[in-house]
CSV table of C-alpha atoms in Angstrom, one decimal:
chain,number,residue,atom,x,y,z
A,761,UNK,CA,51.3,-42.5,-188.2
A,762,UNK,CA,47.4,-42.6,-188.0
A,763,UNK,CA,47.7,-44.4,-184.7
A,764,UNK,CA,49.7,-41.7,-183.3
A,765,UNK,CA,47.1,-39.1,-184.2
A,766,UNK,CA,44.2,-40.9,-182.8
A,767,UNK,CA,46.1,-41.4,-179.6
A,768,UNK,CA,46.7,-37.5,-179.4
A,769,UNK,CA,43.0,-36.8,-180.1
A,770,UNK,CA,41.9,-39.2,-177.3
A,771,UNK,CA,44.3,-37.3,-174.9
A,772,UNK,CA,43.0,-34.0,-175.8
A,773,UNK,CA,39.5,-35.3,-175.3
A,774,UNK,CA,40.1,-36.6,-172.0
A,775,UNK,CA,42.0,-33.5,-170.9
A,776,UNK,CA,39.0,-31.3,-171.9
A,777,UNK,CA,36.5,-33.5,-170.3
A,778,UNK,CA,38.4,-33.4,-167.0
A,779,UNK,CA,38.4,-29.6,-167.1
A,780,UNK,CA,34.8,-29.4,-167.7
A,781,UNK,CA,33.9,-31.6,-164.9
A,782,UNK,CA,36.1,-29.6,-162.7
A,783,UNK,CA,34.2,-26.4,-163.6
A,784,UNK,CA,30.8,-28.2,-163.0
A,785,UNK,CA,32.0,-29.0,-159.5
A,786,UNK,CA,33.3,-25.5,-158.6
A,787,UNK,CA,30.0,-24.1,-160.0
A,788,UNK,CA,28.1,-26.5,-157.8
A,789,UNK,CA,30.1,-25.4,-154.7
A,790,UNK,CA,29.6,-21.8,-155.4
A,791,UNK,CA,25.9,-22.0,-155.5
A,792,UNK,CA,25.8,-24.1,-152.3
A,793,UNK,CA,27.9,-21.4,-150.8
A,794,UNK,CA,25.5,-18.8,-151.9
A,795,UNK,CA,22.5,-20.6,-150.6
A,796,UNK,CA,24.0,-20.8,-147.1
A,797,UNK,CA,24.9,-17.2,-147.1
A,798,UNK,CA,21.4,-16.1,-148.4
A,799,UNK,CA,19.9,-18.2,-145.4
A,800,UNK,CA,21.6,-16.5,-142.8
A,801,UNK,CA,20.1,-13.0,-141.3
A,802,UNK,CA,22.4,-10.2,-141.4
A,803,UNK,CA,21.9,-7.4,-138.6
A,804,UNK,CA,23.5,-4.0,-138.7
A,805,UNK,CA,25.1,-2.4,-136.0
A,806,UNK,CA,22.5,0.3,-135.9
A,807,UNK,CA,19.8,-2.2,-135.7
A,808,UNK,CA,21.6,-3.9,-133.0
A,809,UNK,CA,21.9,-0.7,-131.2
A,810,UNK,CA,18.2,-0.3,-131.4
A,811,UNK,CA,17.3,-3.6,-130.2
A,812,UNK,CA,19.5,-3.0,-127.1
A,813,UNK,CA,17.9,0.4,-126.5
A,814,UNK,CA,14.3,-1.0,-126.6
A,815,UNK,CA,15.5,-3.7,-124.3
A,816,UNK,CA,16.7,-1.1,-121.8
A,817,UNK,CA,13.7,0.9,-122.1
A,818,UNK,CA,11.3,-2.0,-121.2
A,819,UNK,CA,13.4,-2.8,-118.0
A,820,UNK,CA,13.0,0.6,-117.1
A,821,UNK,CA,9.2,0.5,-117.6
A,822,UNK,CA,8.6,-2.8,-115.6
A,823,UNK,CA,8.9,-1.1,-112.5
A,824,UNK,CA,6.4,1.5,-113.6
A,825,UNK,CA,4.0,-1.1,-114.9
A,826,UNK,CA,4.1,-2.8,-111.4
A,827,UNK,CA,3.4,0.4,-109.6
A,828,UNK,CA,0.4,0.9,-112.0
A,829,UNK,CA,-1.1,-2.5,-111.1
A,830,UNK,CA,-0.8,-1.8,-107.4
A,831,UNK,CA,-2.3,1.6,-107.7
A,832,UNK,CA,-5.2,-0.1,-109.9
A,833,UNK,CA,-5.8,-2.6,-106.9
A,834,UNK,CA,-5.9,0.2,-104.3
A,835,UNK,CA,-8.3,2.2,-106.3
A,836,UNK,CA,-10.7,-0.7,-106.8
A,837,UNK,CA,-10.4,-1.1,-102.8
A,838,UNK,CA,-11.1,2.5,-102.3
A,839,UNK,CA,-14.1,2.4,-104.6
A,840,UNK,CA,-15.5,-0.6,-102.9
A,841,UNK,CA,-15.3,1.3,-99.5
A,842,UNK,CA,-16.7,4.5,-101.1
A,843,UNK,CA,-19.9,2.3,-102.2
A,844,UNK,CA,-20.3,0.9,-98.8
A,845,UNK,CA,-20.3,4.4,-97.4
A,846,UNK,CA,-22.7,5.5,-99.8
A,847,UNK,CA,-25.0,2.8,-99.2
A,848,UNK,CA,-25.0,3.5,-95.5
A,849,UNK,CA,-25.8,7.0,-96.1
A,850,UNK,CA,-28.5,6.2,-98.3
A,851,UNK,CA,-30.1,3.9,-95.7
A,852,UNK,CA,-29.7,6.7,-92.9
A,853,UNK,CA,-31.1,9.3,-95.3
A,854,UNK,CA,-34.0,6.8,-95.8
A,855,UNK,CA,-34.7,6.3,-92.2
A,856,UNK,CA,-34.8,10.2,-91.6
A,857,UNK,CA,-37.2,10.6,-94.6
A,858,UNK,CA,-39.6,7.9,-93.0
A,859,UNK,CA,-39.3,9.6,-89.6
A,860,UNK,CA,-40.1,13.1,-91.0
A,861,UNK,CA,-43.0,11.5,-93.0
A,862,UNK,CA,-44.2,10.1,-89.8
A,863,UNK,CA,-43.8,13.5,-88.1
A,864,UNK,CA,-46.1,15.1,-90.7
A,865,UNK,CA,-48.4,12.3,-90.3
A,866,UNK,CA,-48.8,12.9,-86.8
A,867,UNK,CA,-49.0,16.8,-86.8
A,868,UNK,CA,-51.6,16.3,-89.7
A,869,UNK,CA,-53.6,13.7,-87.6
A,870,UNK,CA,-53.5,15.9,-84.5
A,871,UNK,CA,-55.0,18.8,-86.4
A,872,UNK,CA,-57.7,16.8,-87.8
A,873,UNK,CA,-58.4,15.7,-84.3
A,874,UNK,CA,-58.7,19.1,-83.2
A,875,UNK,CA,-60.9,20.1,-85.8
A,876,UNK,CA,-63.3,17.2,-85.2
A,877,UNK,CA,-63.2,17.8,-81.5
A,878,UNK,CA,-64.0,21.8,-82.0
A,879,UNK,CA,-67.0,21.0,-84.2
A,880,UNK,CA,-68.6,18.3,-81.9
A,881,UNK,CA,-68.0,20.2,-78.8
A,882,UNK,CA,-70.9,22.9,-77.9
A,883,UNK,CA,-69.6,24.2,-74.7
A,884,UNK,CA,-66.0,25.7,-74.7
A,885,UNK,CA,-63.3,23.3,-73.0
A,886,UNK,CA,-59.7,23.9,-72.0
A,887,UNK,CA,-57.6,22.8,-75.2
A,888,UNK,CA,-54.7,20.6,-74.1
A,889,UNK,CA,-51.3,21.4,-75.8
A,890,UNK,CA,-51.0,19.7,-79.3
A,891,UNK,CA,-47.5,20.8,-80.4
A,892,UNK,CA,-44.2,20.9,-79.4
A,893,UNK,CA,-40.6,21.6,-80.7
A,894,UNK,CA,-38.6,18.7,-81.5
A,895,UNK,CA,-34.8,19.7,-81.4
A,896,UNK,CA,-33.1,16.3,-81.5
A,897,UNK,CA,-33.7,12.8,-82.6
A,898,UNK,CA,-30.9,10.2,-81.3
A,899,UNK,CA,-30.5,6.6,-80.9
A,900,UNK,CA,-28.4,6.7,-77.6
A,901,UNK,CA,-30.1,8.0,-74.5
A,902,UNK,CA,-26.8,9.6,-73.3
A,903,UNK,CA,-26.7,11.8,-76.4
A,904,UNK,CA,-30.3,12.9,-75.6
A,905,UNK,CA,-29.0,14.6,-72.4
A,906,UNK,CA,-26.0,16.2,-74.4
A,907,UNK,CA,-28.5,17.3,-77.2
A,908,UNK,CA,-30.6,19.3,-74.5
A,909,UNK,CA,-27.6,20.9,-73.0
A,910,UNK,CA,-26.5,22.1,-76.3
A,911,UNK,CA,-29.8,23.4,-77.2
A,912,UNK,CA,-30.0,25.4,-73.8
A,913,UNK,CA,-26.4,26.8,-74.1
A,914,UNK,CA,-27.4,28.2,-77.5
A,915,UNK,CA,-30.7,29.4,-76.8
A,916,UNK,CA,-30.5,30.5,-73.2
A,917,UNK,CA,-32.9,33.4,-73.1
A,918,UNK,CA,-35.4,31.6,-74.9
A,919,UNK,CA,-35.3,28.7,-72.5
A,920,UNK,CA,-34.6,30.8,-69.2
A,921,UNK,CA,-38.0,30.5,-68.0
A,922,UNK,CA,-39.2,27.3,-67.0
A,923,UNK,CA,-40.6,25.1,-69.8
A,924,UNK,CA,-41.6,21.7,-70.6
A,925,UNK,CA,-39.1,19.0,-71.9
A,926,UNK,CA,-40.4,15.6,-73.0
A,927,UNK,CA,-39.0,12.6,-74.8
A,928,UNK,CA,-40.9,10.7,-77.6
A,929,UNK,CA,-39.6,7.0,-78.0
A,930,UNK,CA,-40.2,5.5,-81.8
A,931,UNK,CA,-39.1,2.5,-83.7
A,932,UNK,CA,-38.2,2.9,-87.3
A,933,UNK,CA,-37.2,-0.4,-88.9
A,934,UNK,CA,-36.2,-2.0,-85.7
A,935,UNK,CA,-34.2,1.1,-84.6
A,936,UNK,CA,-35.3,3.1,-81.5
A,937,UNK,CA,-35.1,6.8,-81.7
A,938,UNK,CA,-35.5,9.0,-78.6
A,939,UNK,CA,-36.8,12.5,-79.8
A,940,UNK,CA,-36.4,15.6,-77.6
A,941,UNK,CA,-39.3,18.0,-77.6
A,942,UNK,CA,-39.5,21.1,-75.8
A,943,UNK,CA,-42.4,23.5,-75.0
A,944,UNK,CA,-46.2,22.9,-75.3
A,945,UNK,CA,-48.3,24.8,-77.6
A,946,UNK,CA,-51.8,24.8,-78.1
A,947,UNK,CA,-51.7,26.8,-81.4
A,948,UNK,CA,-49.2,25.8,-84.3
A,949,UNK,CA,-48.4,29.4,-85.2
A,950,UNK,CA,-47.0,29.9,-81.7
A,951,UNK,CA,-44.8,26.8,-82.0
A,952,UNK,CA,-43.5,27.9,-85.6
A,953,UNK,CA,-42.6,31.5,-84.3
A,954,UNK,CA,-40.5,30.0,-81.2
A,955,UNK,CA,-39.0,27.5,-83.9
A,956,UNK,CA,-37.9,30.4,-86.0
A,957,UNK,CA,-36.1,31.9,-83.0
A,958,UNK,CA,-34.4,28.7,-82.4
A,959,UNK,CA,-33.0,28.5,-85.9
A,960,UNK,CA,-31.7,32.0,-85.5
A,961,UNK,CA,-29.8,30.6,-82.5
A,962,UNK,CA,-28.4,27.7,-84.9
A,963,UNK,CA,-30.6,25.4,-83.1
A,964,UNK,CA,-32.4,22.9,-85.8
A,965,UNK,CA,-36.1,22.1,-84.9
A,966,UNK,CA,-39.5,21.1,-86.5
A,967,UNK,CA,-43.0,21.6,-85.3
A,968,UNK,CA,-44.1,18.4,-83.9
A,969,UNK,CA,-46.8,16.9,-82.0
A,970,UNK,CA,-47.0,17.2,-78.3
A,971,UNK,CA,-45.9,14.1,-76.0
A,972,UNK,CA,-46.5,13.8,-72.3
A,973,UNK,CA,-43.3,11.9,-71.2
A,974,UNK,CA,-41.1,14.2,-69.2
A,975,UNK,CA,-37.4,14.3,-69.6
A,976,UNK,CA,-35.5,13.1,-66.5
A,977,UNK,CA,-32.2,14.7,-66.3
């Protein structure tokens, strides 16, 4: 009788142990499944739509970005060309300033020479022309004749009577300039008065020193 009871207790213990082992394995399986699910990234439909919209916007913007890059290249090229033009203009203006400075120096030197000669001379002498009107300064001889014709067409009345036209050749930094000078004046005030008249006829001029080099048309 006791033997039978022991056999029953042993059977019951085995059944309980088997059940516990099964529950432990099931629990371990559930934990593993949960870990796998937790490692996966879940994206909602709304987030997926936003990603697609962002991708489309980038594709549409790519062409605009490329155009901007091309425009940037063109702007850099244009700036480079403008800098070259500005440098050339600066060089030209510098040459003109030097030429104007030389003209002023020549005029001052002529005035000083006249004053010295007047003081040294006791007997009155015939004073040679000292001033002329410079109406053009070009680097091409052909343009010199064109400038003469233009001046004559704009100031016909002033230049109707016979007058003197001379050419002065000067070099500035290796560049040869041909200066067209008209008239022959003993007094600077007379040259200034005629220069003002030319300016009224839209003819640019400055009072310069007289040069004895006739223009051959």
